XYZ file of C-alpha atoms in Angstrom:
777
model
C -49.881 10.403 55.142
C -50.002 13.270 52.624
C -51.246 16.425 54.280
C -52.560 18.126 51.087
C -53.408 16.592 47.713
C -53.877 19.064 44.835
C -55.503 17.667 41.644
C -55.186 19.482 38.313
C -55.914 18.483 34.690
C -52.457 18.228 33.140
C -48.953 17.097 34.141
C -47.465 20.397 32.904
C -49.845 22.388 35.095
C -49.043 20.082 38.043
C -45.311 20.565 37.555
C -45.631 24.377 37.521
C -47.902 24.544 40.585
C -45.729 22.125 42.567
C -42.886 24.667 42.408
C -45.010 27.224 44.309
C -46.254 24.985 47.142
C -44.246 23.543 49.997
C -43.431 19.979 51.021
C -46.874 19.607 52.633
C -48.498 19.598 49.176
C -48.553 16.797 46.604
C -49.743 17.899 43.151
C -51.147 15.264 40.784
C -52.758 15.322 37.341
C -56.054 13.630 36.434
C -55.252 14.022 32.692
C -58.490 15.848 31.828
C -61.946 14.317 32.283
C -61.850 11.069 34.262
C -65.280 9.901 33.109
C -67.747 10.514 30.309
C -71.178 9.455 29.131
C -71.348 5.744 28.362
C -71.198 4.840 24.683
C -74.346 4.063 22.755
C -77.908 5.321 22.972
C -78.448 4.329 26.629
C -76.282 7.169 27.981
C -79.263 9.407 28.817
C -82.414 8.241 30.553
C -84.973 10.511 28.901
C -87.863 9.192 31.034
C -85.966 9.861 34.272
C -85.487 13.588 33.663
C -82.556 13.144 31.247
C -80.327 11.631 33.903
C -76.898 10.848 32.410
C -75.050 7.551 32.857
C -71.313 7.984 33.215
C -68.409 5.549 33.111
C -64.684 5.708 33.731
C -62.981 4.673 30.463
C -60.407 1.878 30.577
C -57.478 4.223 29.956
C -58.410 6.314 33.039
C -58.893 3.488 35.548
C -55.241 3.441 36.638
C -55.303 7.221 37.148
C -58.511 7.002 39.191
C -57.082 4.145 41.274
C -53.931 6.163 42.103
C -55.930 9.302 42.961
C -58.306 7.304 45.189
C -55.375 5.911 47.165
C -53.721 9.338 47.507
C -57.031 10.985 48.480
C -57.673 8.368 51.148
C -54.265 9.111 52.707
C -54.636 12.918 52.528
C -56.019 15.334 55.098
C -57.271 17.910 52.542
C -58.014 17.441 48.828
C -57.778 20.589 46.694
C -59.605 20.420 43.349
C -57.722 22.892 41.135
C -59.106 22.315 37.635
C -59.721 25.284 35.317
C -62.181 27.982 36.363
C -64.638 27.604 33.458
C -67.630 25.259 33.157
C -65.547 22.413 31.761
C -63.083 22.729 34.640
C -65.915 22.846 37.188
C -67.345 19.648 35.722
C -63.943 17.939 35.996
C -63.825 18.836 39.702
C -67.371 17.543 40.217
C -66.575 14.231 38.499
C -63.439 13.880 40.641
C -65.510 14.509 43.774
C -68.066 11.881 42.739
C -65.745 9.169 41.422
C -63.152 9.463 44.196
C -66.022 9.524 46.747
C -64.500 12.504 48.498
C -65.607 13.752 51.893
C -67.066 17.254 51.502
C -65.546 18.387 54.791
C -62.070 17.458 53.523
C -62.531 18.860 49.971
C -61.733 22.372 48.756
C -62.375 23.852 45.314
C -59.849 26.495 44.241
C -59.710 28.587 41.065
C -57.171 30.938 39.515
C -56.771 32.512 36.099
C -52.982 32.503 36.078
C -50.430 30.016 37.346
C -48.186 32.238 39.440
C -47.155 31.887 43.074
C -49.272 34.831 44.317
C -52.332 33.560 42.407
C -51.976 29.971 43.709
C -51.417 31.064 47.308
C -54.383 33.454 47.108
C -56.553 30.618 45.772
C -55.478 28.371 48.679
C -56.476 31.142 51.092
C -59.910 31.530 49.415
C -61.357 28.080 48.667
C -65.012 27.565 47.799
C -67.457 24.725 47.151
C -68.013 23.197 43.734
C -70.428 25.456 41.832
C -73.322 23.136 40.987
C -74.807 25.669 38.548
C -71.648 25.692 36.413
C -71.627 21.883 36.482
C -75.291 21.818 35.419
C -74.542 24.166 32.488
C -71.695 21.934 31.271
C -73.795 18.816 31.765
C -76.739 20.350 29.917
C -74.532 21.138 26.909
C -73.042 17.637 26.934
C -76.431 15.905 27.223
C -78.138 18.103 24.634
C -75.312 17.626 22.151
C -75.370 13.847 22.694
C -79.150 13.717 22.158
C -78.928 15.783 18.980
C -75.983 13.795 17.625
C -77.428 10.366 18.405
C -80.856 11.141 16.991
C -79.808 13.164 13.937
C -76.973 10.911 12.756
C -79.161 7.830 12.011
C -81.473 10.103 9.998
C -78.494 11.087 7.842
C -77.368 7.447 7.503
C -80.790 6.477 6.171
C -81.611 9.558 4.115
C -78.210 10.764 2.849
C -75.182 8.483 3.255
C -73.836 5.958 5.792
C -71.359 6.983 8.505
C -72.383 10.642 8.578
C -72.805 12.625 11.773
C -74.476 15.871 12.785
C -74.095 18.216 15.727
C -75.994 21.153 17.129
C -73.221 23.755 16.675
C -71.126 22.095 13.977
C -74.080 21.882 11.544
C -74.725 25.617 11.900
C -71.016 26.330 11.328
C -71.111 24.247 8.132
C -74.220 26.158 7.030
C -72.272 29.432 7.263
C -69.541 28.034 5.000
C -72.062 26.601 2.519
C -74.036 29.856 2.294
C -70.853 31.860 1.766
C -69.815 29.499 -1.066
C -73.171 29.933 -2.767
C -72.915 33.701 -2.430
C -69.595 33.437 -4.265
C -71.048 31.109 -6.934
C -73.967 33.439 -7.635
C -71.875 36.605 -7.588
C -71.793 38.404 -10.936
C -68.440 40.014 -11.556
C -68.427 43.421 -13.196
C -65.554 45.733 -13.998
C -64.940 49.457 -14.017
C -61.995 51.776 -14.525
C -60.514 53.650 -11.587
C -58.389 56.679 -12.462
C -55.381 57.679 -10.358
C -53.277 60.703 -11.217
C -49.612 61.190 -10.370
C -49.091 64.918 -9.754
C -45.917 66.912 -9.169
C -45.679 69.966 -6.902
C -42.323 71.706 -6.437
C -40.480 68.646 -7.710
C -42.234 66.186 -5.379
C -44.808 63.690 -6.630
C -47.999 62.472 -4.986
C -51.090 60.578 -6.054
C -54.749 61.576 -6.170
C -57.791 59.517 -7.118
C -60.627 60.665 -9.390
C -64.098 60.745 -7.849
C -65.580 59.127 -10.965
C -65.226 55.553 -12.238
C -65.974 54.432 -15.795
C -67.858 51.294 -16.731
C -66.153 50.640 -20.072
C -62.771 51.056 -21.709
C -64.322 53.452 -24.214
C -65.653 55.772 -21.500
C -62.322 55.691 -19.628
C -60.466 56.523 -22.849
C -62.882 59.343 -23.618
C -62.299 60.803 -20.158
C -58.509 60.662 -20.534
C -58.799 62.459 -23.877
C -60.638 65.339 -22.177
C -57.718 65.671 -19.767
C -55.097 66.270 -22.502
C -53.551 69.704 -21.895
C -55.718 70.359 -18.838
C -54.687 72.881 -16.175
C -55.042 71.503 -12.633
C -55.760 73.684 -9.614
C -55.932 72.972 -5.877
C -59.430 74.073 -4.885
C -59.567 72.939 -1.281
C -57.374 71.723 1.556
C -58.690 70.218 4.776
C -56.401 69.387 7.669
C -57.791 67.474 10.625
C -56.350 65.551 13.563
C -56.815 61.793 13.639
C -56.761 59.775 16.843
C -56.100 56.033 16.701
C -56.902 53.916 19.726
C -55.410 50.527 20.602
C -57.427 47.334 20.445
C -58.369 45.730 23.769
C -56.314 42.785 25.068
C -57.051 39.381 23.583
C -60.074 37.199 24.144
C -60.012 33.603 22.877
C -61.667 34.634 19.628
C -59.486 37.676 18.881
C -56.319 35.720 19.736
C -57.326 33.016 17.254
C -58.014 35.641 14.577
C -54.789 37.583 15.073
C -52.611 34.456 15.328
C -54.123 33.354 12.014
C -53.418 36.709 10.323
C -49.947 37.365 11.704
C -48.523 33.912 12.420
C -50.504 31.693 10.051
C -51.628 29.455 12.952
C -54.773 27.339 12.705
C -57.365 27.782 15.449
C -56.445 24.453 17.066
C -52.715 25.205 16.928
C -53.256 28.581 18.590
C -55.157 26.948 21.450
C -52.605 24.158 21.834
C -49.689 26.611 22.026
C -51.617 28.960 24.344
C -52.421 26.003 26.631
C -48.702 25.294 27.033
C -47.945 28.948 27.773
C -50.704 28.968 30.403
C -49.649 25.704 32.045
C -46.059 26.911 32.281
C -47.181 30.073 34.025
C -46.493 32.555 31.216
C -50.028 33.795 30.381
C -53.455 33.960 32.007
C -56.214 31.453 31.191
C -56.698 31.256 27.444
C -60.430 30.416 27.244
C -62.147 33.707 27.942
C -64.480 36.222 26.347
C -63.514 39.009 28.759
C -61.390 42.043 27.832
C -61.040 43.100 31.460
C -57.645 43.424 33.170
C -57.200 43.229 36.939
C -55.968 46.220 38.943
C -52.716 44.379 39.579
C -52.232 43.834 35.841
C -53.016 47.485 35.048
C -50.372 48.657 37.508
C -47.796 46.165 36.223
C -48.431 47.213 32.600
C -48.117 50.898 33.484
C -44.824 50.284 35.284
C -43.412 48.437 32.269
C -44.600 51.091 29.758
C -43.259 54.048 31.759
C -39.956 52.247 32.312
C -39.525 51.282 28.654
C -41.080 54.196 26.767
C -41.727 57.077 29.174
C -44.719 58.577 30.983
C -46.231 60.065 27.814
C -46.795 56.581 26.388
C -48.882 55.351 29.326
C -52.674 55.556 29.480
C -54.553 53.247 31.853
C -57.650 51.862 30.145
C -60.496 49.786 31.560
C -62.198 47.756 28.829
C -65.661 46.268 29.220
C -66.856 43.074 27.586
C -69.476 43.710 24.904
C -70.502 40.060 24.472
C -73.925 39.600 26.069
C -73.245 35.953 26.848
C -69.783 36.396 28.321
C -69.031 33.574 30.742
C -67.863 34.059 34.312
C -65.636 36.932 35.444
C -62.409 35.955 33.678
C -59.611 38.292 32.714
C -58.461 38.898 29.170
C -55.471 36.893 27.927
C -52.306 38.642 29.078
C -48.766 37.881 30.252
C -48.564 36.894 33.906
C -45.521 39.162 34.258
C -45.307 42.211 31.993
C -41.554 42.573 32.631
C -40.986 39.141 31.064
C -40.426 40.235 27.463
C -39.983 36.748 26.000
C -41.250 33.335 27.069
C -41.869 29.883 25.635
C -40.020 26.631 25.100
C -39.982 26.711 21.295
C -40.436 29.138 18.399
C -44.229 28.620 18.228
C -44.670 29.501 21.895
C -42.275 32.447 21.681
C -44.134 33.968 18.711
C -47.556 33.608 20.325
C -46.296 34.983 23.634
C -44.794 37.967 21.800
C -48.184 38.640 20.179
C -49.994 38.412 23.537
C -47.431 40.636 25.276
C -47.573 43.324 22.581
C -51.376 43.364 22.428
C -51.753 43.589 26.217
C -49.081 46.282 26.590
C -50.456 48.299 23.639
C -53.937 48.236 25.199
C -52.551 50.323 28.088
C -50.658 52.822 25.943
C -51.536 56.305 24.711
C -53.479 57.024 21.541
C -51.534 57.512 18.334
C -52.024 61.059 17.012
C -51.834 61.807 13.309
C -52.638 64.753 11.076
C -54.632 63.963 7.971
C -54.628 66.297 4.974
C -57.238 66.048 2.220
C -56.458 67.916 -0.990
C -59.089 68.540 -3.712
C -57.836 69.121 -7.274
C -59.959 70.220 -10.264
C -59.095 70.871 -13.901
C -60.428 73.210 -16.552
C -61.577 70.470 -18.962
C -64.161 68.439 -17.009
C -66.044 68.266 -13.712
C -64.019 65.432 -12.186
C -62.392 66.090 -8.822
C -59.180 64.354 -7.801
C -58.631 63.729 -4.078
C -55.246 63.200 -2.436
C -54.978 61.926 1.134
C -51.881 62.455 3.186
C -51.138 61.547 6.759
C -48.363 62.541 9.119
C -47.877 60.675 12.385
C -47.387 63.270 15.119
C -47.134 60.826 18.051
C -46.836 57.084 17.625
C -48.315 56.091 21.012
C -49.335 52.417 21.058
C -48.154 52.012 17.428
C -44.632 51.934 18.824
C -45.469 48.407 19.976
C -48.378 46.964 18.017
C -50.693 47.365 15.010
C -53.780 45.161 14.697
C -53.956 42.994 11.589
C -56.699 42.848 8.962
C -58.187 40.005 6.968
C -57.327 39.822 3.259
C -60.867 40.735 2.213
C -60.995 43.859 4.366
C -60.102 47.127 2.688
C -57.571 49.217 4.582
C -57.320 52.971 4.285
C -53.899 54.039 3.074
C -52.493 57.526 3.026
C -49.000 58.636 2.088
C -47.033 61.813 2.616
C -47.967 64.952 0.684
C -45.531 67.710 -0.356
C -46.136 71.245 0.959
C -49.146 72.472 -1.013
C -51.737 75.244 -0.708
C -55.004 76.316 -2.245
C -54.524 77.923 -5.648
C -51.403 75.883 -6.523
C -51.265 74.304 -9.981
C -49.677 70.850 -9.665
C -48.518 69.268 -12.897
C -50.228 66.042 -13.988
C -47.315 63.753 -14.769
C -49.587 60.824 -15.689
C -53.190 59.701 -15.398
C -53.696 55.931 -15.173
C -57.088 54.281 -15.687
C -56.923 50.705 -14.370
C -59.610 48.108 -14.941
C -60.768 46.721 -11.624
C -63.219 43.897 -10.974
C -65.812 43.619 -8.233
C -64.974 40.961 -5.687
C -67.357 38.377 -4.229
C -67.428 37.926 -0.450
C -64.259 36.213 0.756
C -64.352 32.598 1.862
C -63.995 32.116 5.575
C -60.693 31.330 7.162
C -60.787 29.338 10.387
C -60.315 32.550 12.359
C -62.920 34.613 10.463
C -65.443 31.774 10.910
C -64.796 31.931 14.655
C -65.417 35.678 14.498
C -68.722 35.116 12.680
C -69.833 32.474 15.212
C -68.999 34.880 18.017
C -70.930 37.721 16.329
C -73.979 35.461 16.070
C -73.645 34.355 19.710
C -73.042 30.734 18.712
C -70.596 28.738 20.810
C -68.273 29.890 23.568
C -64.476 30.199 23.979
C -64.176 26.523 24.908
C -66.122 25.347 21.828
C -64.680 27.403 18.940
C -61.572 25.294 18.246
C -63.317 21.878 18.603
C -66.126 23.031 16.273
C -63.711 24.198 13.555
C -61.687 20.963 13.842
C -64.768 18.713 13.830
C -66.339 20.077 10.628
C -63.050 19.442 8.825
C -62.400 15.990 10.312
C -65.862 14.874 9.254
C -65.316 15.995 5.694
C -68.056 18.645 5.560
C -65.536 21.441 5.059
C -62.063 21.348 3.523
C -59.124 23.702 3.294
C -58.952 25.012 -0.274
C -55.921 24.159 -2.416
C -56.803 26.026 -5.635
C -54.143 28.525 -6.658
C -56.654 30.548 -8.667
C -56.605 31.402 -12.345
C -55.052 34.056 -14.514
C -57.184 37.038 -15.534
C -56.322 39.851 -17.896
C -57.042 43.484 -17.151
C -56.513 46.686 -19.082
C -54.400 49.673 -18.059
C -54.733 52.985 -19.927
C -52.029 55.578 -19.305
C -52.148 59.243 -20.346
C -48.770 60.970 -20.531
C -48.689 64.328 -22.279
C -51.108 63.879 -25.149
C -50.425 60.164 -25.691
C -52.714 57.420 -24.369
C -51.105 53.978 -24.143
C -52.968 50.717 -23.618
C -51.425 47.699 -21.898
C -52.900 44.288 -21.073
C -51.651 42.960 -17.759
C -52.362 39.793 -15.789
C -53.408 39.033 -12.246
C -54.365 35.942 -10.268
C -57.953 35.594 -9.070
C -60.195 33.043 -7.385
C -57.636 31.369 -5.131
C -59.176 29.488 -2.195
C -55.866 28.289 -0.770
C -56.113 27.880 3.001
C -59.743 29.042 3.024
C -62.721 26.947 4.114
C -64.603 25.354 1.216
C -67.690 23.137 1.694
C -67.548 19.622 0.257
C -70.416 18.165 -1.762
C -71.541 16.109 1.232
C -71.388 19.252 3.385
C -73.762 21.022 0.987
C -76.173 18.076 0.706
C -76.354 17.532 4.479
C -76.865 21.273 5.059
C -79.727 21.430 2.534
C -81.335 18.330 4.046
C -81.121 19.652 7.608
C -82.475 23.087 6.646
C -85.418 21.418 4.880
C -86.311 19.110 7.773
C -84.712 20.588 10.919
C -84.990 24.308 10.295
C -85.037 25.102 14.033
C -81.737 23.301 14.704
C -80.168 25.115 11.749
C -81.494 28.545 12.689
C -78.750 30.930 13.826
C -80.956 32.796 16.285
C -82.279 29.585 17.851
C -78.744 28.215 18.314
C -77.654 31.485 19.929
C -80.682 31.365 22.259
C -79.676 27.883 23.385
C -76.281 29.341 24.367
C -78.082 32.027 26.394
C -80.057 29.313 28.167
C -76.798 27.585 29.121
C -75.680 30.943 30.545
C -78.915 31.152 32.559
C -78.326 27.650 33.935
C -74.767 28.666 34.901
C -76.203 31.652 36.767
C -78.803 29.546 38.568
C -81.699 31.157 36.710
C -82.906 28.030 34.898
C -83.124 24.301 35.649
C -81.028 22.264 33.227
C -83.411 19.328 32.737
C -86.405 21.621 32.111
C -84.394 23.462 29.441
C -83.551 20.132 27.733
C -87.154 18.935 28.008
C -88.434 22.037 26.206
C -85.975 21.333 23.389
C -86.163 17.555 23.175
C -89.842 16.702 22.686
C -90.473 18.791 19.523
C -87.031 17.767 18.218
C -87.692 14.048 18.753
C -91.066 14.347 17.007
C -89.354 15.962 13.986
C -86.814 13.111 13.890
C -89.610 10.504 13.744
C -91.512 12.418 11.043
C -88.361 12.826 8.931
C -87.477 9.129 9.166
C -91.013 8.231 8.071
C -91.651 10.735 5.305
C -88.501 12.472 3.993
C -87.142 11.556 0.570
C -83.550 10.402 0.215
C -81.143 13.303 -0.462
C -78.455 12.736 -3.098
C -77.950 16.255 -4.420
C -78.791 14.841 -7.851
C -78.201 17.220 -10.761
C -79.065 16.453 -14.389
C -76.189 17.433 -16.681
C -77.539 16.399 -20.093
C -77.540 13.353 -22.361
C -74.588 11.271 -23.496
C -73.891 11.891 -27.197
C -74.618 8.792 -29.239
C -76.523 6.752 -26.658
C -78.813 9.565 -25.512
C -78.613 8.269 -21.916
C -79.136 10.660 -19.023
C -75.983 11.908 -17.325
C -76.373 12.961 -13.695
C -74.079 14.071 -10.890
C -75.049 12.813 -7.432
C -73.805 11.589 -4.078
C -73.039 7.887 -3.971
C -72.045 5.514 -1.205
C -68.370 6.438 -1.501
C -68.743 10.089 -2.390
C -69.749 12.362 -5.288
C -69.965 10.674 -8.684
C -71.267 10.785 -12.231
C -73.830 8.244 -13.430
C -74.680 7.488 -17.060
C -77.922 5.616 -17.701
C -80.250 3.667 -15.427
C -80.548 -0.017 -14.539
C -82.777 -1.448 -17.300
C -83.006 -5.218 -17.777
C -79.487 -6.616 -18.096
C -78.008 -3.174 -18.750
C -76.341 -1.478 -15.828
C -75.503 2.208 -15.376
C -71.880 3.358 -15.543
C -70.197 5.279 -12.732
C -67.186 7.559 -12.307
C -66.004 9.232 -9.099
C -65.472 12.995 -9.026
C -61.859 13.966 -8.373
C -60.921 16.676 -5.863
C -61.635 20.153 -7.160
C -64.826 19.150 -8.976
C -68.256 19.515 -7.457
C -71.745 18.164 -8.102
C -73.048 21.742 -8.242
C -70.751 23.058 -10.952
C -69.341 20.183 -13.033
C -70.315 20.461 -16.720
C -71.505 17.678 -19.040
C -68.219 17.822 -20.978
C -66.135 17.520 -17.790
C -68.301 14.638 -16.586
C -67.897 12.665 -19.825
C -64.126 13.135 -19.639
C -64.077 11.113 -16.397
C -65.179 8.024 -18.308
C -61.846 7.984 -20.081
C -60.551 6.527 -16.809
C -58.960 4.177 -16.040
C -56.435 4.873 -18.789
C -53.033 3.401 -19.554
C -50.431 6.165 -19.692
C -47.454 4.030 -20.723
C -45.176 1.226 -19.643
C -42.537 1.112 -16.896
C -40.371 -1.922 -16.178
C -42.324 -3.719 -18.939
C -45.636 -3.311 -17.123
C -48.585 -0.978 -17.759
C -49.113 2.132 -15.672
C -52.833 2.705 -15.275
C -54.348 5.955 -13.934
C -57.745 5.816 -12.201
C -59.808 7.472 -9.500
C -60.677 5.438 -6.427
C -62.413 5.946 -3.132
C -59.412 7.853 -1.745
C -58.671 9.886 -4.853
C -56.678 9.506 -8.111
C -53.787 7.039 -8.280
C -51.359 5.220 -10.572
C -51.579 1.418 -10.550
C -48.414 -0.449 -11.477
C -47.329 -4.044 -10.913
C -49.948 -4.641 -8.216
C -49.054 -1.484 -6.251
C -50.911 1.800 -5.963
C -49.388 5.294 -5.922
C -51.468 8.350 -4.990
C -51.344 11.380 -7.288
C -50.424 14.769 -5.848
C -53.162 17.373 -5.469
C -51.680 19.264 -8.419
C -51.831 16.228 -10.764
C -54.748 15.872 -13.171
C -55.545 12.162 -13.781
C -56.883 13.040 -17.252
C -53.677 14.699 -18.445
C -50.860 13.033 -16.487
C -48.210 11.589 -18.852
C -45.718 8.701 -18.773
C -42.819 10.687 -17.320
C -44.886 12.086 -14.452
C -46.340 8.638 -13.627
C -42.809 7.176 -13.433
C -41.716 10.102 -11.259
C -44.596 9.407 -8.811
C -43.710 5.711 -8.613
C -39.977 6.315 -8.045
C -40.636 9.047 -5.486
C -42.905 6.741 -3.466
C -40.370 3.906 -3.607
C -37.645 6.259 -2.390
C -39.781 7.490 0.504
C -40.676 3.928 1.477
C -36.994 2.928 1.442
C -36.008 5.928 3.572
C -38.831 5.128 5.975
C -37.249 1.847 7.069
C -34.374 2.327 9.513
C -33.994 -1.285 10.654
C -35.688 -4.675 10.293
C -35.224 -7.841 12.349
C -34.870 -11.427 11.111
C -36.267 -12.718 14.425
C -39.651 -11.029 13.763
C -40.562 -9.805 10.267
C -43.396 -7.658 11.705
C -40.925 -5.708 13.868
C -39.380 -2.583 12.324
C -37.847 0.740 13.297
C -39.319 3.362 10.990
C -38.984 7.063 10.258
C -42.250 8.858 10.954
C -43.560 12.383 10.725
C -42.443 13.079 14.302
C -39.214 11.083 14.169
C -38.176 7.421 14.480
C -40.505 4.909 16.172
C -40.966 1.152 16.609
C -43.652 -0.670 14.619
C -44.796 -4.211 15.416
C -47.675 -5.352 13.259
C -50.430 -2.760 13.756
C -48.950 -1.361 16.980
C -46.562 1.578 17.329
C -44.180 2.431 20.181
C -42.141 5.543 21.018
C -38.367 5.432 21.105
C -36.657 6.845 24.202
C -34.632 10.017 23.764
C -30.869 9.805 23.288
C -30.862 6.388 21.580
C -29.459 5.675 18.126
C -32.279 3.758 16.344
C -30.028 2.005 13.822
C -27.841 0.455 16.563
C -30.648 -1.075 18.652
C -30.630 -4.870 18.969
C -33.689 -7.109 18.813
C -33.699 -7.651 22.611
C -33.251 -3.929 23.308
C -36.271 -3.151 21.148
C -38.357 -5.781 22.999
C -37.375 -4.189 26.326
C -38.515 -0.763 25.067
C -41.856 -2.244 23.967
C -42.452 -3.875 27.363
C -42.146 -0.572 29.206
C -44.794 1.450 27.376
C -48.464 1.185 26.366
C -49.544 0.086 22.920
C -50.433 2.822 20.415
C -52.475 1.605 17.474
C -50.996 2.391 14.076
C -52.829 3.533 10.968
C -53.198 1.673 7.708
C -50.253 2.201 5.376
C -50.797 4.770 2.607
C -50.326 2.189 -0.156
C -53.196 0.150 1.248
C -55.417 3.207 1.472
C -54.772 4.109 -2.128
C -55.963 0.701 -3.305
C -59.520 1.458 -4.298
C -61.905 0.729 -7.103
C -64.971 2.506 -8.326
C -67.749 0.227 -7.211
C -71.358 0.022 -8.178
C -73.207 2.568 -6.086
């Protein structure tokens, strides 16, 4: 008989905890949630107070069976899932499904996987917190109700196979509104003048306090400065104190990992999860900036030891978020004297970021001295200002400097030479540079998380799934546009000569930024028109507050859902009965010659152009929009160009190469096979050589993909995949064991490998996906 059974969510977490407990403890993983709401619309009994119906999925039945047997043979069962609402729900489901005896069951929580933390948790068990379970259950039930009732509305009124969610739809709205702000933004330009001055042989720069709206006005100003005498009319010196940022929360970690490491939100959470489970950092889903007394002491010891007493300053941060969940700690290293940690480069980089941020938060302020110099001349009223800064004490900057988003302006200040009031610096050159106003920046994954957090929408456990979901469902995409070239003018005054140069810069790139798709815009407009409450930012944030109240025992979960559901359900029925179909239709003009109407709209397979209407035997013509073109901004000329497709671009191996756009994007068709175009290829301009290059490149990749085939079974292959070699048999895929040479495996050896592992369904081959035709919508 096992004396103690400890159940956690993941094998990695189990392995780490097992090292800290003695032989009387067996640690097992339940692999996350062991049951979920049943599939279909019968999962929630609305008439019975929204009671949920749960089931154990097929893939979890073996796990449940093993845990039941172990629990039956154990004296004490310790439920050690994570300390947040999701973790509490996992423990509750385990208690229910395993039919545990309350007198033999202990709930333990910890925010770091270290020996002291685990042993302390064992010494301080508690009961399952029903309020936290209710809060998680309320979110799950509400989101299922919204999804299952809204999605059929979208299928009927917009397009089949669409889905909607309470938080995801609001997140998409943010991206759509930002895109429209950018579209409606009117760019203007002005000339900023910067002077390069020399004092005692040392140069520095100062900026004019006036800008000029036209080239003529900028030129006129420069002319007034010819031969001018410059004088220093004022010097202000003031101390500047810079304070460190608090240690990471989930949101700020996602933002900083995006800025400094280029990690997506989901990658950050995946890497952080591994660091946590291996005992390197505290729990990574938190909105607290608090550090424990033990952590404060450990950080101080490390700082004093590494940098000296003057660099240490103990700081207690308080969480500003009104809806902060449970009393978690901020994300920090479990041991501050462990300078590096992680099993691969991704983990090492993220750990380094977490260590630096946490250590810096307990370090002294950085002290600088800022000097502001005012310079006038005897020819006009313009004042030039020079800013200089000298770092007197680096403090926390010795370790860490917080990053900034690309669209945030940073103050910069260089060194100034010794200078005093009454000096006459020489103007070496005055440069007037044309600068353009910038629209608001598109969201990155991390800046969208920040915006959601500011609005009080979502919680640390929901940010990453929300960002992933809106992309998986095609409402939002990562931009790929490199931008376009723009000319700007630079006027330079040296001596009495003004020179004009035209230079170039890149503008409008959306690469890596979140861009709404046409269907994302249409669904957002439809939901705002008919479900304004669901799409309201304040309402969504208030729902989050109600979940917090349920978690605190201040509100009953089913009453909260009831207040939401009845008016929502009524709106669903009214919309199904009375709302018009939404296609995002936009009239572009008439086709030259025929005079037929040309419209852009959403069709069954995506955005498209339609020429004409169905009249008698005459049918309208259709063309799909390629990536990079949108219903909202495509012109009549661009739309008509699409009807040049499909087009023959030449011959290869005595057969035509035809370029067209299908359901999955543009492709080359040749000899019965289909070859997808790269994102950078334009189907309207691609030539013979490029089409041949695409075909040969695909053939080469396909050939390199096959490692070995077997005469005994033509469906059995060993292939090269994205993550390395694997076995493919028909539509099923199987992993290869480590330390085997794929090319040397025999047919019987491969069959033995297949027998010893579960089936993993494969995806359709790319060539099959590319095969698509533009169908009648």
